[in-house]
PDB file of C-alpha atoms in Angstrom:
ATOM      1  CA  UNK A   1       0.000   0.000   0.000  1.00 59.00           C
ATOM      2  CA  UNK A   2       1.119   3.106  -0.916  1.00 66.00           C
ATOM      3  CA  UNK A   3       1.974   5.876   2.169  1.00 79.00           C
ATOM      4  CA  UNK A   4      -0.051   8.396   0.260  1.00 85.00           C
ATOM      5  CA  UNK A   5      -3.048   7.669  -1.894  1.00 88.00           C
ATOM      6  CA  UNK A   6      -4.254  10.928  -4.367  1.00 91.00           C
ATOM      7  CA  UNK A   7      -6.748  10.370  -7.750  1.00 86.00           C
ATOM      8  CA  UNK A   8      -4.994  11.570 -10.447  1.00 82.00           C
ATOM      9  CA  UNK A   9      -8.027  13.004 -12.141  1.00 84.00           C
ATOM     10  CA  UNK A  10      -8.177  14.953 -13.998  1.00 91.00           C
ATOM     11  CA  UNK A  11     -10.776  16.503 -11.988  1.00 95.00           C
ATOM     12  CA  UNK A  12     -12.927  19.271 -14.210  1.00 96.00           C
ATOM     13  CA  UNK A  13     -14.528  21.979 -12.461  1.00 96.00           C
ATOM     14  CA  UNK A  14     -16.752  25.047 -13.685  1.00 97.00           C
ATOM     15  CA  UNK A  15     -15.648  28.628 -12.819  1.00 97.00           C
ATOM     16  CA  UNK A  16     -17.280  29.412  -9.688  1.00 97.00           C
ATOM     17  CA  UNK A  17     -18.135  25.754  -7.994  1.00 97.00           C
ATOM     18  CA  UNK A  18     -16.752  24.054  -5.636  1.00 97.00           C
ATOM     19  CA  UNK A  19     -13.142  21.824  -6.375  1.00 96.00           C
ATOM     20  CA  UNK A  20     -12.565  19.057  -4.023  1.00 96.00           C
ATOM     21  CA  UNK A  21      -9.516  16.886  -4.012  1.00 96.00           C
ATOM     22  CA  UNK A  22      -9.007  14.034  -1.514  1.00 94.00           C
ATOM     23  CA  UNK A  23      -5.908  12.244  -0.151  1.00 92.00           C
ATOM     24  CA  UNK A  24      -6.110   9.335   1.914  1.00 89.00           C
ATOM     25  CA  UNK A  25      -2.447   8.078   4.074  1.00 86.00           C
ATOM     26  CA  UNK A  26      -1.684   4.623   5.463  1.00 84.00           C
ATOM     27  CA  UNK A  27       0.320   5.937   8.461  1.00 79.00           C
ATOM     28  CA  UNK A  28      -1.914   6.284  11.918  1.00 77.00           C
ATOM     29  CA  UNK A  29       1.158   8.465  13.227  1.00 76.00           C
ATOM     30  CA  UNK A  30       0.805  11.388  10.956  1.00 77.00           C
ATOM     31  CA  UNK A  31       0.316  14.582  13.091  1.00 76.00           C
ATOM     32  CA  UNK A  32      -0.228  16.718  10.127  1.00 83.00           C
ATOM     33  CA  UNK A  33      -0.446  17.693   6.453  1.00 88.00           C
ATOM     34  CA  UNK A  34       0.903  19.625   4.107  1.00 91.00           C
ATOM     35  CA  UNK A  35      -0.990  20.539   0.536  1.00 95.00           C
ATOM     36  CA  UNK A  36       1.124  21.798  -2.243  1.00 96.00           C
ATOM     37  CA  UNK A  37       0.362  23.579  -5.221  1.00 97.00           C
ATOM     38  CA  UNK A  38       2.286  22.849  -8.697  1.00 98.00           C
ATOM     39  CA  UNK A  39       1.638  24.596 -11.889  1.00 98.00           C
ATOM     40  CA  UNK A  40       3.022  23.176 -15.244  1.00 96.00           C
ATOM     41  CA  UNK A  41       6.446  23.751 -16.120  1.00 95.00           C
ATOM     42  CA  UNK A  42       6.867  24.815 -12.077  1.00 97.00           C
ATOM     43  CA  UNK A  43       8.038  23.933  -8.830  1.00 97.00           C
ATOM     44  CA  UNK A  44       5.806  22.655  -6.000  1.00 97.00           C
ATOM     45  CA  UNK A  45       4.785  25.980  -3.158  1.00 96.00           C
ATOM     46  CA  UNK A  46       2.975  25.231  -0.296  1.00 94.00           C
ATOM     47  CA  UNK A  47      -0.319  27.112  -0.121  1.00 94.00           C
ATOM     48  CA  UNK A  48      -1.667  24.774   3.163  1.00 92.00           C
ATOM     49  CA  UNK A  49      -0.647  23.209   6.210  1.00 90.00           C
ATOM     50  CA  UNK A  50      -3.088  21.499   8.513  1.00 89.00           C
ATOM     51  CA  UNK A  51      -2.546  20.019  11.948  1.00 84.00           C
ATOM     52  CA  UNK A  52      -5.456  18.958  13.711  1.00 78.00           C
ATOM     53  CA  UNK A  53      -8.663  17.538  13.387  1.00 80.00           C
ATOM     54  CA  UNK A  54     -11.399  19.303  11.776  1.00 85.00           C
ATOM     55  CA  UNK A  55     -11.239  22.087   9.071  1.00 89.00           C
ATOM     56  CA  UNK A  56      -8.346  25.142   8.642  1.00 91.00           C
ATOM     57  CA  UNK A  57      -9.428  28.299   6.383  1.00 93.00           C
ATOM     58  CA  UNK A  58      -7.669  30.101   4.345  1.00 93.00           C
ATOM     59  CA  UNK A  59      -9.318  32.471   2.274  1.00 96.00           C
ATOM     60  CA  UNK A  60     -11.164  30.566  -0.855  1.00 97.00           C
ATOM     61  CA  UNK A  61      -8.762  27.359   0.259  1.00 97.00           C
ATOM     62  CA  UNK A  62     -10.328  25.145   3.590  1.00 96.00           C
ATOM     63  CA  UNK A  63      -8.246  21.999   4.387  1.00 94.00           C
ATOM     64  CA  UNK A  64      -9.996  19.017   6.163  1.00 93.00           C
ATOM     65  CA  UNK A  65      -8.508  16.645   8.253  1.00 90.00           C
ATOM     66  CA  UNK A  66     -10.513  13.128   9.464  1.00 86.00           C
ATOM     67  CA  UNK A  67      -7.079  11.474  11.421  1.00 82.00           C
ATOM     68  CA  UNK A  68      -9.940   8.896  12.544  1.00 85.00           C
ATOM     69  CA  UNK A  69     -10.727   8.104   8.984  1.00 85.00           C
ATOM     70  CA  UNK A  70      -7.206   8.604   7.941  1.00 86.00           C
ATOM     71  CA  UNK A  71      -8.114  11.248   5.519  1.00 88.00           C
ATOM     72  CA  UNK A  72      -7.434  14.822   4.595  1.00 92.00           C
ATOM     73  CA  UNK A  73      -9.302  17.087   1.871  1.00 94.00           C
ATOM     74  CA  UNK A  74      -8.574  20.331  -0.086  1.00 96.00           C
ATOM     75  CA  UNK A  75     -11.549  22.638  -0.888  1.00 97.00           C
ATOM     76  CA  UNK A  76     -11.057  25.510  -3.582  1.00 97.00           C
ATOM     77  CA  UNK A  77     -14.393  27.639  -3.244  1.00 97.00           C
ATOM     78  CA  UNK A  78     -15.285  29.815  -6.059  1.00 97.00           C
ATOM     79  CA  UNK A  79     -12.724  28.349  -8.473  1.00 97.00           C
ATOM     80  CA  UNK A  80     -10.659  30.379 -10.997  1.00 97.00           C
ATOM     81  CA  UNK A  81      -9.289  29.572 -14.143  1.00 96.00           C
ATOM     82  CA  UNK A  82      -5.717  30.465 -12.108  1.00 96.00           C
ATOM     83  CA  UNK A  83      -6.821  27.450 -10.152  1.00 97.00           C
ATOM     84  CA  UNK A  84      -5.393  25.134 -12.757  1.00 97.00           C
ATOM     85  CA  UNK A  85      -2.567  22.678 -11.527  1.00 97.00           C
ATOM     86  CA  UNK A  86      -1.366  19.478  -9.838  1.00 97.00           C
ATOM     87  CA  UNK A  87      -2.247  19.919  -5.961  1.00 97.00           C
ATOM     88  CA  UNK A  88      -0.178  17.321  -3.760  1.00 96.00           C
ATOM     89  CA  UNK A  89      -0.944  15.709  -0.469  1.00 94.00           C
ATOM     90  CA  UNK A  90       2.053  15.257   2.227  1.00 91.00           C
ATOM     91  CA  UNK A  91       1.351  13.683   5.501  1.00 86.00           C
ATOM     92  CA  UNK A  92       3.954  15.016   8.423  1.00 79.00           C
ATOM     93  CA  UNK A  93       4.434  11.611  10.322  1.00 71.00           C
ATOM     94  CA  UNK A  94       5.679  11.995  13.759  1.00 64.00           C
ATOM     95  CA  UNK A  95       7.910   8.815  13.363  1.00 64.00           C
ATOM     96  CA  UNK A  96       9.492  10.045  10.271  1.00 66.00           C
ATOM     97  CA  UNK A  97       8.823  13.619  10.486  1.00 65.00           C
ATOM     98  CA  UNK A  98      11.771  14.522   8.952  1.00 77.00           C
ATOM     99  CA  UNK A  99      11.174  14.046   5.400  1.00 83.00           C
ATOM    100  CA  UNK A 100       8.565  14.493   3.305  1.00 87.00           C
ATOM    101  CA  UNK A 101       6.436  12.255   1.266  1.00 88.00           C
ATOM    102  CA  UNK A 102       3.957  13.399  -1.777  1.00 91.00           C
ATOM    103  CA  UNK A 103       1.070  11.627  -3.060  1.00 90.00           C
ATOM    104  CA  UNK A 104       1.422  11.632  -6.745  1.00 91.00           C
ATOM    105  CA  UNK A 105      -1.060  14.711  -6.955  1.00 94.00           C
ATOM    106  CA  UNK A 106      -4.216  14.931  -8.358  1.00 95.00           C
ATOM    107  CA  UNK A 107      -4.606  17.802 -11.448  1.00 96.00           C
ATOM    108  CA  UNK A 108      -7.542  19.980 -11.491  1.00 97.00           C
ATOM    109  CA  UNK A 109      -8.459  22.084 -14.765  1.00 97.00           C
ATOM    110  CA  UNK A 110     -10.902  24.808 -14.161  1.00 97.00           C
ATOM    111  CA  UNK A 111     -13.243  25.525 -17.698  1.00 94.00           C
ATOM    112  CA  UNK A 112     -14.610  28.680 -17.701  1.00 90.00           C
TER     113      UNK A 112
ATOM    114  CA  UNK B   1      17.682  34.967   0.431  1.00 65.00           C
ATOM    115  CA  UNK B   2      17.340  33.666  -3.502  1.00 82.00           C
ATOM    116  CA  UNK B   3      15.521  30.990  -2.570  1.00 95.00           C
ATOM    117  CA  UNK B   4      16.713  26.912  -3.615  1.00 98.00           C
ATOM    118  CA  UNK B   5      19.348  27.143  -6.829  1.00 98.00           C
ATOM    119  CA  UNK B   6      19.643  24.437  -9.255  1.00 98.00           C
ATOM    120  CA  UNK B   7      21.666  24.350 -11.727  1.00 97.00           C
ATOM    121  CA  UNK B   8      21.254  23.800 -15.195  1.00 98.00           C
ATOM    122  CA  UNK B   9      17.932  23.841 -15.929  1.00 97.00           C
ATOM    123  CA  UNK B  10      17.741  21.777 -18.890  1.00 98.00           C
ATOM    124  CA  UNK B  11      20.115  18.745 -19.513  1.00 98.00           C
ATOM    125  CA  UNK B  12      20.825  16.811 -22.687  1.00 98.00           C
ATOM    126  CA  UNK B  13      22.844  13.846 -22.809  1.00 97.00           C
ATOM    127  CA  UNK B  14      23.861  11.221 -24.418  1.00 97.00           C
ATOM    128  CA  UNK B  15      23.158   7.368 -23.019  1.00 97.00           C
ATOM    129  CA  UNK B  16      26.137   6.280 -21.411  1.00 97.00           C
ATOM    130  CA  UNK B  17      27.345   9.835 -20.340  1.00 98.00           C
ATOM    131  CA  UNK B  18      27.761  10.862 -16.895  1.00 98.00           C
ATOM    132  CA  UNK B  19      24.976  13.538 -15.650  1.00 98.00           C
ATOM    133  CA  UNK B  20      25.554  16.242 -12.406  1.00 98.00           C
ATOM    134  CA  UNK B  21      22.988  17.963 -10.812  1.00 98.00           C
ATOM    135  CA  UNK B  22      23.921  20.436  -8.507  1.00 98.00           C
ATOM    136  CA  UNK B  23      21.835  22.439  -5.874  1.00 98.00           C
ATOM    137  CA  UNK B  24      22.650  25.473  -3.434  1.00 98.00           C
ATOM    138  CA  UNK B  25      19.344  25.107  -0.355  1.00 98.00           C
ATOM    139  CA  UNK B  26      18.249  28.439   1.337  1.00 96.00           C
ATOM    140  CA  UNK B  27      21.265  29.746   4.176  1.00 95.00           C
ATOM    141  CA  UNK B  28      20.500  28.272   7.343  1.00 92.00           C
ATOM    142  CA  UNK B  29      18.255  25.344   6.615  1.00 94.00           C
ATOM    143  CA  UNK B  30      19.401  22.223   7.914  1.00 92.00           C
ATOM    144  CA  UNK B  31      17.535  19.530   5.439  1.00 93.00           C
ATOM    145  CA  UNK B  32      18.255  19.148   1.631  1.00 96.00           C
ATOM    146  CA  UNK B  33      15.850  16.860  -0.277  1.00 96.00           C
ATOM    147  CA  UNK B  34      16.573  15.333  -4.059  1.00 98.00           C
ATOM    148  CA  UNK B  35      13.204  14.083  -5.933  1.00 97.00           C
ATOM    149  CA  UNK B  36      12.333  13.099  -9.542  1.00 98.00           C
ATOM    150  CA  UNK B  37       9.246  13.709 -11.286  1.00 97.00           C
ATOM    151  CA  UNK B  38       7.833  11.820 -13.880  1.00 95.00           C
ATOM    152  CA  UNK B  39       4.654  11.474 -15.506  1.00 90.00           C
ATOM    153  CA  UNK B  40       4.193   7.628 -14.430  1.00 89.00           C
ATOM    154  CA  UNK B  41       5.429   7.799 -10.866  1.00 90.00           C
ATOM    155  CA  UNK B  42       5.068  11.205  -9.399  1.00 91.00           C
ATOM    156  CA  UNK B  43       7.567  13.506  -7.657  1.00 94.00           C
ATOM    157  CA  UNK B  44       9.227  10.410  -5.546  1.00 94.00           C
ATOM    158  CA  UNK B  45      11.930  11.696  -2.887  1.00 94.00           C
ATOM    159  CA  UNK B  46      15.148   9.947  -3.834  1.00 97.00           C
ATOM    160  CA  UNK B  47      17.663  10.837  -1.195  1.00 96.00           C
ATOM    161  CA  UNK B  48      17.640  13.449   1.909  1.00 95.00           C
ATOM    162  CA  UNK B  49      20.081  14.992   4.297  1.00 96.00           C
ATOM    163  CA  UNK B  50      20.665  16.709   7.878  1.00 93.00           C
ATOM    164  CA  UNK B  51      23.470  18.869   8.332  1.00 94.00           C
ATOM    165  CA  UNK B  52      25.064  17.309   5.119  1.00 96.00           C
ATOM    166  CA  UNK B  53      24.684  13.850   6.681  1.00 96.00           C
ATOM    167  CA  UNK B  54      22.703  11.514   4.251  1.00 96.00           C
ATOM    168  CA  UNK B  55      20.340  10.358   6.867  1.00 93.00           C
ATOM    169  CA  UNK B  56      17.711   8.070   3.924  1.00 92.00           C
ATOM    170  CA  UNK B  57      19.196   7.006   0.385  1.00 94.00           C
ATOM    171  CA  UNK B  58      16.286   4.294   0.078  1.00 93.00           C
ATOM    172  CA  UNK B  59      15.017   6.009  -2.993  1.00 93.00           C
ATOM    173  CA  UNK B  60      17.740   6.195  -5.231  1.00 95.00           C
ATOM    174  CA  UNK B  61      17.177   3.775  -7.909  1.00 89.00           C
ATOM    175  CA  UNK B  62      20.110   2.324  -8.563  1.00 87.00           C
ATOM    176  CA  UNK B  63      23.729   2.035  -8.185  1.00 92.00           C
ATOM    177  CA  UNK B  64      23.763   4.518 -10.709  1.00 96.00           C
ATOM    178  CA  UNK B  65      22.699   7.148  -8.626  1.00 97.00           C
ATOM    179  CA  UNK B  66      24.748   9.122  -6.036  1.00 98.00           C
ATOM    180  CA  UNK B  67      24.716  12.426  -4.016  1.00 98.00           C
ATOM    181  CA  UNK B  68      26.993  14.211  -2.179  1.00 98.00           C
ATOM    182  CA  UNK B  69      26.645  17.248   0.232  1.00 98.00           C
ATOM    183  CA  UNK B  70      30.258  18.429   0.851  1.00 97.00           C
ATOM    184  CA  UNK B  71      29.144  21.719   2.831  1.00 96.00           C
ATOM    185  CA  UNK B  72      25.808  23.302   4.198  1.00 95.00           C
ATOM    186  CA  UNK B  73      25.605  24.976   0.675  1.00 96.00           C
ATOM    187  CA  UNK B  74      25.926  22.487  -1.738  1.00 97.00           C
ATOM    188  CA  UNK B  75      24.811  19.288  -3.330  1.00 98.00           C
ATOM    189  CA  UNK B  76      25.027  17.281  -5.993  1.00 98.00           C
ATOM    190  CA  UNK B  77      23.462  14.379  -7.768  1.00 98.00           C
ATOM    191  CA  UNK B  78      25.202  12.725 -10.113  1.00 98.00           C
ATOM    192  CA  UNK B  79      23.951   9.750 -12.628  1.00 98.00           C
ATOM    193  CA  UNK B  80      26.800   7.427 -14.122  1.00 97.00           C
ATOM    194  CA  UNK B  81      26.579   5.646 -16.605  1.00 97.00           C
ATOM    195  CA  UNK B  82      22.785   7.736 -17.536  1.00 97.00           C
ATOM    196  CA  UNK B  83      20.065   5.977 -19.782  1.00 97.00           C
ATOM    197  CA  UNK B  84      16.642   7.166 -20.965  1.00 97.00           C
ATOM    198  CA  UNK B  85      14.933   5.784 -18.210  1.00 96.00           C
ATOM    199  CA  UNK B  86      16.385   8.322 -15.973  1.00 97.00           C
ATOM    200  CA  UNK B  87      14.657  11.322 -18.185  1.00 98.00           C
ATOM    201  CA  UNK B  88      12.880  13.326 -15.495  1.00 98.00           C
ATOM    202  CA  UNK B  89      12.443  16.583 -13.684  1.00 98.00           C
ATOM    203  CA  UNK B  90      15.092  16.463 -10.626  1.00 98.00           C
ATOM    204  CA  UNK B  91      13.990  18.691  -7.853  1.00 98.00           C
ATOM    205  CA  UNK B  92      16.494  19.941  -4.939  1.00 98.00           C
ATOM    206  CA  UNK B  93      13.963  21.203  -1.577  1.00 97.00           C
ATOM    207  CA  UNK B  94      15.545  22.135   1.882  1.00 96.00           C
ATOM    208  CA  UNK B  95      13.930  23.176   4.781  1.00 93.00           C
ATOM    209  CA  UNK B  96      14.615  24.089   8.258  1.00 89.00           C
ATOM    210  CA  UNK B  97      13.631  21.665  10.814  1.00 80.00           C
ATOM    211  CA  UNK B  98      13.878  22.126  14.342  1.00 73.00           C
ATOM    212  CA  UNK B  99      13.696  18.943  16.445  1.00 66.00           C
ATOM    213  CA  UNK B 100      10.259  18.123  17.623  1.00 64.00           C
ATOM    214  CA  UNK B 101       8.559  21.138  15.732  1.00 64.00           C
ATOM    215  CA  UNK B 102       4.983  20.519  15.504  1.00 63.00           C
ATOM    216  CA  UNK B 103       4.304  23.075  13.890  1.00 66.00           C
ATOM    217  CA  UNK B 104       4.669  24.133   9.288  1.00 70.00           C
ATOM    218  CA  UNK B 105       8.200  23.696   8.478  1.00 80.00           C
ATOM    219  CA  UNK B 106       7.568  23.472   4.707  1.00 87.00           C
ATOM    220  CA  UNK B 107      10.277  22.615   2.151  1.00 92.00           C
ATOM    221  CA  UNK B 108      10.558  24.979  -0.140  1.00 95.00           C
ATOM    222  CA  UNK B 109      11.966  23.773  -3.751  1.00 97.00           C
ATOM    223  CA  UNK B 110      14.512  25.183  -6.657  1.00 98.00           C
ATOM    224  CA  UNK B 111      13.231  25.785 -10.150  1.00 97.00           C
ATOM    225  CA  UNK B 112      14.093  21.544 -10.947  1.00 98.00           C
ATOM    226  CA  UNK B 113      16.404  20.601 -13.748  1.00 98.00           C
ATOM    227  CA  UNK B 114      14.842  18.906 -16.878  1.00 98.00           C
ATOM    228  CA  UNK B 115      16.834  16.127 -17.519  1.00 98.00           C
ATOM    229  CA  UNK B 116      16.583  14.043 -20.901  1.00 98.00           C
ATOM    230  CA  UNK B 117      19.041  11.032 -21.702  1.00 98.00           C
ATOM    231  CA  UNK B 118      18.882  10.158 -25.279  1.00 97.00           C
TER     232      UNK B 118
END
């Protein structure tokens, strides 16, 4: 089983709705989360980080983490064309929290 | 601070030729991180250190594969003998990491070098 588990999509989402992009993680020791953003051509940024149960906001981007369910969402409200990318899921596991792991990242394309 | 260097950017080479990749992390972080991207399998982490110390090298493919981090401000990553299998975006990240820090210590990554092995 894979650490980090993200569907590749492509996930298509009108202007305006709602985007929502999953990541599941095999490790019950993971304390937290990272999401990271990648645009073609680019380097990954980190627009998220998420440590605790429940949801973290950040303007039109709301993380969700289920540690229970061993699950952790992205939500992009009112998407944007500028929207358009690979997003990646990172779990922070406190027995190996020094390095960092990606899920193979899910791309979103936002039609206007 | 410049933010992660990594130089070149693009690479061409011939199979069989020998391939460096070299990275400069942002002053005073303490981890340096070496992934590959491809299409098929991602952005996989390859090889990490602390304090220039390879601490995990259980992603580097082969034999083929080695890094190096002489000093807190360089690396490399070097592929000898290369083939086309290793075509792939190489990304250098570092980050700082104080011990037991619960809280976002995000790696932050250079621009990647494009790598293609013909």
């Amino acid at each position: 089983q894979k650490e980090v588990e993200q569907n590749s999509g492509p996930l298509s989402v009108p202007e305006g709705a709602i985007a929502s992009l999953n990541c599941t993680y095999s490790d019950r020791g993971s304390q937290s989360f990272f999401w990271y953003r990648q645009y073609s051509g680019k380097s990954p940024e980190l627009i998220m980080f998420i440590y605790s149960n429940g949801d973290k906001e950040d303007g039109r981007f709301t993380a969700q983490l289920n540690k229970a369910s061993q699950y952790v969402s992205l939500l992009i409200r009112d998407s944007q064309p500028s929207d358009s990318a690979t997003y990646l899921c990172a779990p922070k596991s406190y027995s190996s929290a020094s390095k960092i792991i990606f899920g193979s990242g899910t791309r979103l394309s936002i039609r206007p | 601070d410049a933010g992660v260097i990594q130089s070149p950017r693009h690479e061409v080479t011939e199979m069989g030729q020998e391939v460096t990749l070299r990275c400069k992390p942002i002053s005073g972080h303490d981890y340096l991180f070496w992934y590959r991207q491809t299409m098929m399998r991602g952005l996989e982490l390859l090889i990490y250190f602390n304090n220039n110390v390879p601490i995990d090298d259980s992603g580097m493919p082969e034999d083929r594969f080695s890094a190096k981090m002489p000093n807190a401000s360089f690396s490399t990553l070097k592929i000898q003998p290369s083939e086309p299998r290793d075509s792939a975006v190489y990304f250098c990240a570092s980050r700082h990491y104080p011990w037991g820090q619960t809280g976002n210590t995000e790696a932050f990554f250079g621009q990647g070098t494009r790598l293609t092995v013909v």
